[in-house]
Amino acid sequence: REDLVAEVATSVLEQIPILKPDQPDLGSFDATNVRAQLIEINGGDQPTPCQIVLLQEIDRWNEMCKRMYSSLILLKKACAGEIGMSALTDEISDSLFNGLLPQHWAQR
């Protein structure tokens, strides 16, 4: 079971779009850069309401990617016996084994 969970965790980890794997706290989009590009597109004006929604969604996406990445790293360490299984890693392990979305990832 642990081998299967570790294999699934590795597979999912490889698919998470992180800007810099050595700095997973950045997420997959550089929101500051996107905001600057939007201001440039708007001729120096602030982002429009629709663009603000885009920036908010980018923030949510980045948070989800970071949450998934960090929890999968912990799960892989727990499966390898480097750390003990916590309630979080146990829940993620059960969900991945059963082919379900872990609740921790679905949270906002």
PDB file of C-alpha atoms in Angstrom:
ATOM      1  CA  ARG A   1       0.000   0.000   0.000  1.00  0.00           C
ATOM      2  CA  GLU A   2       2.722   2.486   0.954  1.00  0.00           C
ATOM      3  CA  ASP A   3       4.602   1.765  -2.272  1.00  0.00           C
ATOM      4  CA  LEU A   4       1.496   2.478  -4.343  1.00  0.00           C
ATOM      5  CA  VAL A   5       0.782   5.685  -2.413  1.00  0.00           C
ATOM      6  CA  ALA A   6       4.407   6.820  -2.805  1.00  0.00           C
ATOM      7  CA  GLU A   7       4.211   6.103  -6.550  1.00  0.00           C
ATOM      8  CA  VAL A   8       0.998   8.119  -6.915  1.00  0.00           C
ATOM      9  CA  ALA A   9       2.475  10.944  -4.817  1.00  0.00           C
ATOM     10  CA  THR A  10       5.553  11.060  -7.054  1.00  0.00           C
ATOM     11  CA  SER A  11       3.395  11.070 -10.173  1.00  0.00           C
ATOM     12  CA  VAL A  12       1.230  13.932  -8.893  1.00  0.00           C
ATOM     13  CA  LEU A  13       4.295  15.863  -7.696  1.00  0.00           C
ATOM     14  CA  GLU A  14       5.781  15.713 -11.189  1.00  0.00           C
ATOM     15  CA  GLN A  15       2.634  17.296 -12.592  1.00  0.00           C
ATOM     16  CA  ILE A  16       2.291  20.208 -10.163  1.00  0.00           C
ATOM     17  CA  PRO A  17       3.382  23.375 -11.944  1.00  0.00           C
ATOM     18  CA  ILE A  18       5.793  25.064  -9.540  1.00  0.00           C
ATOM     19  CA  LEU A  19       7.929  27.975 -10.787  1.00  0.00           C
ATOM     20  CA  LYS A  20      11.015  26.896  -8.880  1.00  0.00           C
ATOM     21  CA  PRO A  21      10.952  23.452  -7.211  1.00  0.00           C
ATOM     22  CA  ASP A  22      13.667  24.605  -4.800  1.00  0.00           C
ATOM     23  CA  GLN A  23      11.322  27.435  -3.714  1.00  0.00           C
ATOM     24  CA  PRO A  24       7.801  25.911  -3.747  1.00  0.00           C
ATOM     25  CA  ASP A  25       6.395  28.887  -1.840  1.00  0.00           C
ATOM     26  CA  LEU A  26       6.237  30.805  -5.143  1.00  0.00           C
ATOM     27  CA  GLY A  27       3.443  28.732  -6.690  1.00  0.00           C
ATOM     28  CA  SER A  28       3.150  28.369 -10.454  1.00  0.00           C
ATOM     29  CA  PHE A  29       2.403  31.965 -11.467  1.00  0.00           C
ATOM     30  CA  ASP A  30       4.336  35.057 -10.493  1.00  0.00           C
ATOM     31  CA  ALA A  31       1.353  37.213  -9.487  1.00  0.00           C
ATOM     32  CA  THR A  32       3.506  40.328  -9.149  1.00  0.00           C
ATOM     33  CA  ASN A  33       4.734  39.930 -12.708  1.00  0.00           C
ATOM     34  CA  VAL A  34       1.208  39.276 -14.007  1.00  0.00           C
ATOM     35  CA  ARG A  35      -0.064  42.392 -12.214  1.00  0.00           C
ATOM     36  CA  ALA A  36       2.730  44.485 -13.764  1.00  0.00           C
ATOM     37  CA  GLN A  37       1.880  43.116 -17.209  1.00  0.00           C
ATOM     38  CA  LEU A  38      -1.797  43.964 -16.720  1.00  0.00           C
ATOM     39  CA  ILE A  39      -0.929  47.547 -15.723  1.00  0.00           C
ATOM     40  CA  GLU A  40       1.253  47.805 -18.811  1.00  0.00           C
ATOM     41  CA  ILE A  41      -1.563  46.441 -20.998  1.00  0.00           C
ATOM     42  CA  ASN A  42      -3.922  49.002 -19.436  1.00  0.00           C
ATOM     43  CA  GLY A  43      -1.609  51.870 -20.340  1.00  0.00           C
ATOM     44  CA  GLY A  44      -0.500  52.474 -16.765  1.00  0.00           C
ATOM     45  CA  ASP A  45      -3.981  52.240 -15.248  1.00  0.00           C
ATOM     46  CA  GLN A  46      -4.794  49.837 -12.428  1.00  0.00           C
ATOM     47  CA  PRO A  47      -6.268  46.416 -13.317  1.00  0.00           C
ATOM     48  CA  THR A  48      -9.936  46.307 -14.279  1.00  0.00           C
ATOM     49  CA  PRO A  49     -12.423  44.425 -12.070  1.00  0.00           C
ATOM     50  CA  CYS A  50     -12.214  41.411 -14.378  1.00  0.00           C
ATOM     51  CA  GLN A  51      -8.418  41.472 -14.185  1.00  0.00           C
ATOM     52  CA  ILE A  52      -8.604  41.705 -10.394  1.00  0.00           C
ATOM     53  CA  VAL A  53     -10.671  38.510 -10.415  1.00  0.00           C
ATOM     54  CA  LEU A  54      -7.930  36.933 -12.538  1.00  0.00           C
ATOM     55  CA  LEU A  55      -5.305  37.985  -9.988  1.00  0.00           C
ATOM     56  CA  GLN A  56      -7.406  36.545  -7.168  1.00  0.00           C
ATOM     57  CA  GLU A  57      -7.759  33.252  -9.027  1.00  0.00           C
ATOM     58  CA  ILE A  58      -3.999  33.182  -9.632  1.00  0.00           C
ATOM     59  CA  ASP A  59      -3.490  33.588  -5.872  1.00  0.00           C
ATOM     60  CA  ARG A  60      -5.927  30.741  -5.178  1.00  0.00           C
ATOM     61  CA  TRP A  61      -4.221  28.532  -7.786  1.00  0.00           C
ATOM     62  CA  ASN A  62      -0.792  29.246  -6.304  1.00  0.00           C
ATOM     63  CA  GLU A  63      -2.025  28.433  -2.796  1.00  0.00           C
ATOM     64  CA  MET A  64      -3.503  25.144  -3.981  1.00  0.00           C
ATOM     65  CA  CYS A  65      -0.269  24.191  -5.800  1.00  0.00           C
ATOM     66  CA  LYS A  66       1.790  25.024  -2.704  1.00  0.00           C
ATOM     67  CA  ARG A  67      -0.586  23.059  -0.449  1.00  0.00           C
ATOM     68  CA  MET A  68      -0.436  20.025  -2.732  1.00  0.00           C
ATOM     69  CA  TYR A  69       3.335  20.208  -3.166  1.00  0.00           C
ATOM     70  CA  SER A  70       4.181  20.531   0.525  1.00  0.00           C
ATOM     71  CA  SER A  71       1.744  17.828   1.631  1.00  0.00           C
ATOM     72  CA  LEU A  72       3.026  15.374  -0.994  1.00  0.00           C
ATOM     73  CA  ILE A  73       6.628  15.981   0.089  1.00  0.00           C
ATOM     74  CA  LEU A  74       5.572  15.184   3.671  1.00  0.00           C
ATOM     75  CA  LEU A  75       3.688  12.094   2.496  1.00  0.00           C
ATOM     76  CA  LYS A  76       6.686  10.799   0.563  1.00  0.00           C
ATOM     77  CA  LYS A  77       8.888  11.277   3.639  1.00  0.00           C
ATOM     78  CA  ALA A  78       6.329   9.470   5.798  1.00  0.00           C
ATOM     79  CA  CYS A  79       6.111   6.576   3.331  1.00  0.00           C
ATOM     80  CA  ALA A  80       9.913   6.319   3.351  1.00  0.00           C
ATOM     81  CA  GLY A  81       9.921   6.248   7.164  1.00  0.00           C
ATOM     82  CA  GLU A  82      11.811   9.523   7.497  1.00  0.00           C
ATOM     83  CA  ILE A  83       9.002  11.083   9.540  1.00  0.00           C
ATOM     84  CA  GLY A  84       5.975   9.696  11.342  1.00  0.00           C
ATOM     85  CA  MET A  85       2.540   9.634   9.752  1.00  0.00           C
ATOM     86  CA  SER A  86       0.398  12.539  10.930  1.00  0.00           C
ATOM     87  CA  ALA A  87      -3.352  12.886  10.616  1.00  0.00           C
ATOM     88  CA  LEU A  88      -2.743  14.995   7.496  1.00  0.00           C
ATOM     89  CA  THR A  89      -0.443  12.528   5.762  1.00  0.00           C
ATOM     90  CA  ASP A  90      -2.721   9.642   6.753  1.00  0.00           C
ATOM     91  CA  GLU A  91      -5.755  11.396   5.238  1.00  0.00           C
ATOM     92  CA  ILE A  92      -3.879  12.191   2.033  1.00  0.00           C
ATOM     93  CA  SER A  93      -2.545   8.631   1.859  1.00  0.00           C
ATOM     94  CA  ASP A  94      -6.027   7.140   2.256  1.00  0.00           C
ATOM     95  CA  SER A  95      -7.471   9.495  -0.355  1.00  0.00           C
ATOM     96  CA  LEU A  96      -4.751   8.780  -2.922  1.00  0.00           C
ATOM     97  CA  PHE A  97      -5.003   5.031  -2.311  1.00  0.00           C
ATOM     98  CA  ASN A  98      -8.781   5.180  -2.878  1.00  0.00           C
ATOM     99  CA  GLY A  99      -8.506   7.507  -5.882  1.00  0.00           C
ATOM    100  CA  LEU A 100     -10.191  10.417  -4.126  1.00  0.00           C
ATOM    101  CA  LEU A 101      -9.354  14.105  -3.810  1.00  0.00           C
ATOM    102  CA  PRO A 102      -7.759  14.755  -0.398  1.00  0.00           C
ATOM    103  CA  GLN A 103      -9.844  17.162   1.709  1.00  0.00           C
ATOM    104  CA  HIS A 104      -6.688  19.139   2.533  1.00  0.00           C
ATOM    105  CA  TRP A 105      -6.337  20.037  -1.158  1.00  0.00           C
ATOM    106  CA  ALA A 106      -9.988  20.997  -1.536  1.00  0.00           C
ATOM    107  CA  GLN A 107      -9.850  23.529   1.315  1.00  0.00           C
ATOM    108  CA  ARG A 108      -9.555  27.204   0.490  1.00  0.00           C
TER     109      ARG A 108
END
